């Protein structure tokens, strides 16, 4: 045997030398939290699976785009409906009223979905 305690098969005969996580053994090298494990990569604060969020999604990278699409989509949908009804009835003011109504509904949806409790 050599002075370092290493055996020819790669194991170590010194007691307690391979018991520490992060030592030269391969089994314990990724036992520390925050190491290169893939299971914990989505466990950051604000992710959708956050406990105690009452089923509401938390803020993430796409929240701004979602809010913007709700606002534009609400204005476009209800503005288009107002334009069609205004064209059919001859009342031109229904187009801007429909846009404002769609914007109000979209803002309500954004506050209900992403607002703080």
mmCIF file of C-alpha atoms in Angstrom:
data_model
loop_
_atom_site.group_PDB
_atom_site.id
_atom_site.type_symbol
_atom_site.label_atom_id
_atom_site.label_comp_id
_atom_site.label_asym_id
_atom_site.label_seq_id
_atom_site.Cartn_x
_atom_site.Cartn_y
_atom_site.Cartn_z
ATOM 1 C CA UNK A 1 0.000 0.000 0.000
ATOM 2 C CA UNK A 2 1.102 3.516 -0.639
ATOM 3 C CA UNK A 3 1.515 6.138 2.019
ATOM 4 C CA UNK A 4 -1.603 8.090 0.921
ATOM 5 C CA UNK A 5 -3.866 5.122 1.603
ATOM 6 C CA UNK A 6 -5.059 4.680 -1.973
ATOM 7 C CA UNK A 7 -5.583 1.141 -3.129
ATOM 8 C CA UNK A 8 -4.791 -0.045 -6.648
ATOM 9 C CA UNK A 9 -8.527 -0.244 -7.453
ATOM 10 C CA UNK A 10 -8.968 3.507 -6.757
ATOM 11 C CA UNK A 11 -10.624 3.243 -3.343
ATOM 12 C CA UNK A 12 -9.189 4.671 -0.164
ATOM 13 C CA UNK A 13 -8.504 2.656 2.983
ATOM 14 C CA UNK A 14 -8.390 5.601 5.405
ATOM 15 C CA UNK A 15 -11.544 5.728 7.552
ATOM 16 C CA UNK A 16 -13.894 8.641 6.868
ATOM 17 C CA UNK A 17 -12.024 9.960 3.855
ATOM 18 C CA UNK A 18 -14.746 9.118 1.331
ATOM 19 C CA UNK A 19 -17.652 9.932 3.632
ATOM 20 C CA UNK A 20 -17.666 13.671 3.042
ATOM 21 C CA UNK A 21 -19.887 15.126 0.270
ATOM 22 C CA UNK A 22 -17.798 16.926 -2.273
ATOM 23 C CA UNK A 23 -14.710 14.773 -1.728
ATOM 24 C CA UNK A 24 -13.097 12.868 -4.558
ATOM 25 C CA UNK A 25 -15.825 10.240 -4.736
ATOM 26 C CA UNK A 26 -18.187 10.602 -7.655
ATOM 27 C CA UNK A 27 -21.355 9.631 -5.799
ATOM 28 C CA UNK A 28 -21.301 12.554 -3.377
ATOM 29 C CA UNK A 29 -20.030 15.269 -5.691
ATOM 30 C CA UNK A 30 -23.477 16.596 -6.572
ATOM 31 C CA UNK A 31 -25.099 16.139 -3.163
ATOM 32 C CA UNK A 32 -24.869 19.819 -2.265
ATOM 33 C CA UNK A 33 -27.900 22.059 -2.877
ATOM 34 C CA UNK A 34 -27.343 24.401 -5.791
ATOM 35 C CA UNK A 35 -24.893 22.140 -7.562
ATOM 36 C CA UNK A 36 -25.381 21.071 -11.135
ATOM 37 C CA UNK A 37 -28.548 19.103 -10.484
ATOM 38 C CA UNK A 38 -31.286 19.643 -13.027
ATOM 39 C CA UNK A 39 -34.180 18.894 -10.695
ATOM 40 C CA UNK A 40 -33.774 22.088 -8.688
ATOM 41 C CA UNK A 41 -33.179 24.454 -11.600
ATOM 42 C CA UNK A 42 -36.809 25.655 -11.682
ATOM 43 C CA UNK A 43 -37.140 26.073 -7.905
ATOM 44 C CA UNK A 44 -36.489 29.792 -7.842
ATOM 45 C CA UNK A 45 -38.764 32.316 -6.129
ATOM 46 C CA UNK A 46 -41.575 33.573 -8.317
ATOM 47 C CA UNK A 47 -41.969 30.423 -10.346
ATOM 48 C CA UNK A 48 -45.457 29.143 -11.097
ATOM 49 C CA UNK A 49 -45.292 26.304 -8.586
ATOM 50 C CA UNK A 50 -44.767 28.526 -5.576
ATOM 51 C CA UNK A 51 -46.515 27.322 -2.406
ATOM 52 C CA UNK A 52 -49.161 29.596 -0.942
ATOM 53 C CA UNK A 53 -49.885 31.419 -4.191
ATOM 54 C CA UNK A 54 -53.546 30.280 -4.263
ATOM 55 C CA UNK A 55 -53.178 28.980 -7.817
ATOM 56 C CA UNK A 56 -52.016 32.298 -9.237
ATOM 57 C CA UNK A 57 -48.997 32.254 -11.514
ATOM 58 C CA UNK A 58 -46.037 34.223 -10.259
ATOM 59 C CA UNK A 59 -44.031 36.762 -12.193
ATOM 60 C CA UNK A 60 -41.609 35.303 -14.674
ATOM 61 C CA UNK A 61 -39.856 36.277 -17.893
ATOM 62 C CA UNK A 62 -43.012 36.332 -20.050
ATOM 63 C CA UNK A 63 -45.328 38.312 -17.767
ATOM 64 C CA UNK A 64 -44.737 41.643 -19.502
ATOM 65 C CA UNK A 65 -45.503 40.162 -22.906
ATOM 66 C CA UNK A 66 -48.647 38.524 -21.536
ATOM 67 C CA UNK A 67 -49.912 41.794 -20.046
ATOM 68 C CA UNK A 68 -49.173 43.673 -23.266
ATOM 69 C CA UNK A 69 -50.962 41.082 -25.382
ATOM 70 C CA UNK A 70 -54.039 41.246 -23.111
ATOM 71 C CA UNK A 71 -54.192 45.025 -23.468
ATOM 72 C CA UNK A 72 -53.724 45.060 -27.232
ATOM 73 C CA UNK A 73 -55.994 42.059 -27.755
ATOM 74 C CA UNK A 74 -58.796 43.516 -25.662
ATOM 75 C CA UNK A 75 -58.669 46.818 -27.525
ATOM 76 C CA UNK A 76 -58.520 45.094 -30.911
ATOM 77 C CA UNK A 77 -61.343 42.627 -30.194
ATOM 78 C CA UNK A 78 -63.846 45.015 -28.663
ATOM 79 C CA UNK A 79 -62.804 47.864 -30.961
ATOM 80 C CA UNK A 80 -63.465 45.587 -33.917
ATOM 81 C CA UNK A 81 -66.838 44.547 -32.503
ATOM 82 C CA UNK A 82 -67.686 48.229 -31.927
ATOM 83 C CA UNK A 83 -66.590 49.096 -35.454
ATOM 84 C CA UNK A 84 -68.760 46.325 -36.948
ATOM 85 C CA UNK A 85 -71.829 47.280 -34.908
ATOM 86 C CA UNK A 86 -71.199 50.980 -35.608
ATOM 87 C CA UNK A 87 -70.966 50.307 -39.331
ATOM 88 C CA UNK A 88 -74.135 48.224 -39.241
ATOM 89 C CA UNK A 89 -76.126 50.795 -37.230
ATOM 90 C CA UNK A 90 -74.474 53.955 -38.599
ATOM 91 C CA UNK A 91 -73.246 55.086 -35.156
ATOM 92 C CA UNK A 92 -69.545 55.876 -35.601
ATOM 93 C CA UNK A 93 -68.865 56.490 -31.905
ATOM 94 C CA UNK A 94 -69.183 52.754 -31.111
ATOM 95 C CA UNK A 95 -65.647 52.103 -32.389
ATOM 96 C CA UNK A 96 -63.823 54.214 -29.742
ATOM 97 C CA UNK A 97 -66.331 53.118 -27.078
ATOM 98 C CA UNK A 98 -65.584 49.486 -27.938
ATOM 99 C CA UNK A 99 -61.833 50.126 -27.725
ATOM 100 C CA UNK A 100 -62.154 51.768 -24.299
ATOM 101 C CA UNK A 101 -64.439 48.973 -23.088
ATOM 102 C CA UNK A 102 -61.930 46.352 -24.284
ATOM 103 C CA UNK A 103 -59.085 48.202 -22.581
ATOM 104 C CA UNK A 104 -61.053 48.312 -19.328
ATOM 105 C CA UNK A 105 -61.817 44.593 -19.456
ATOM 106 C CA UNK A 106 -58.181 43.792 -20.254
ATOM 107 C CA UNK A 107 -56.949 45.917 -17.335
ATOM 108 C CA UNK A 108 -59.415 44.161 -15.032
ATOM 109 C CA UNK A 109 -58.172 40.776 -16.209
ATOM 110 C CA UNK A 110 -54.527 41.800 -15.700
ATOM 111 C CA UNK A 111 -55.196 43.062 -12.165
ATOM 112 C CA UNK A 112 -57.148 39.929 -11.234
ATOM 113 C CA UNK A 113 -54.575 37.571 -12.690
ATOM 114 C CA UNK A 114 -51.279 39.259 -11.813
ATOM 115 C CA UNK A 115 -52.197 41.636 -8.979
ATOM 116 C CA UNK A 116 -50.884 41.143 -5.452
ATOM 117 C CA UNK A 117 -53.327 39.657 -2.923
#
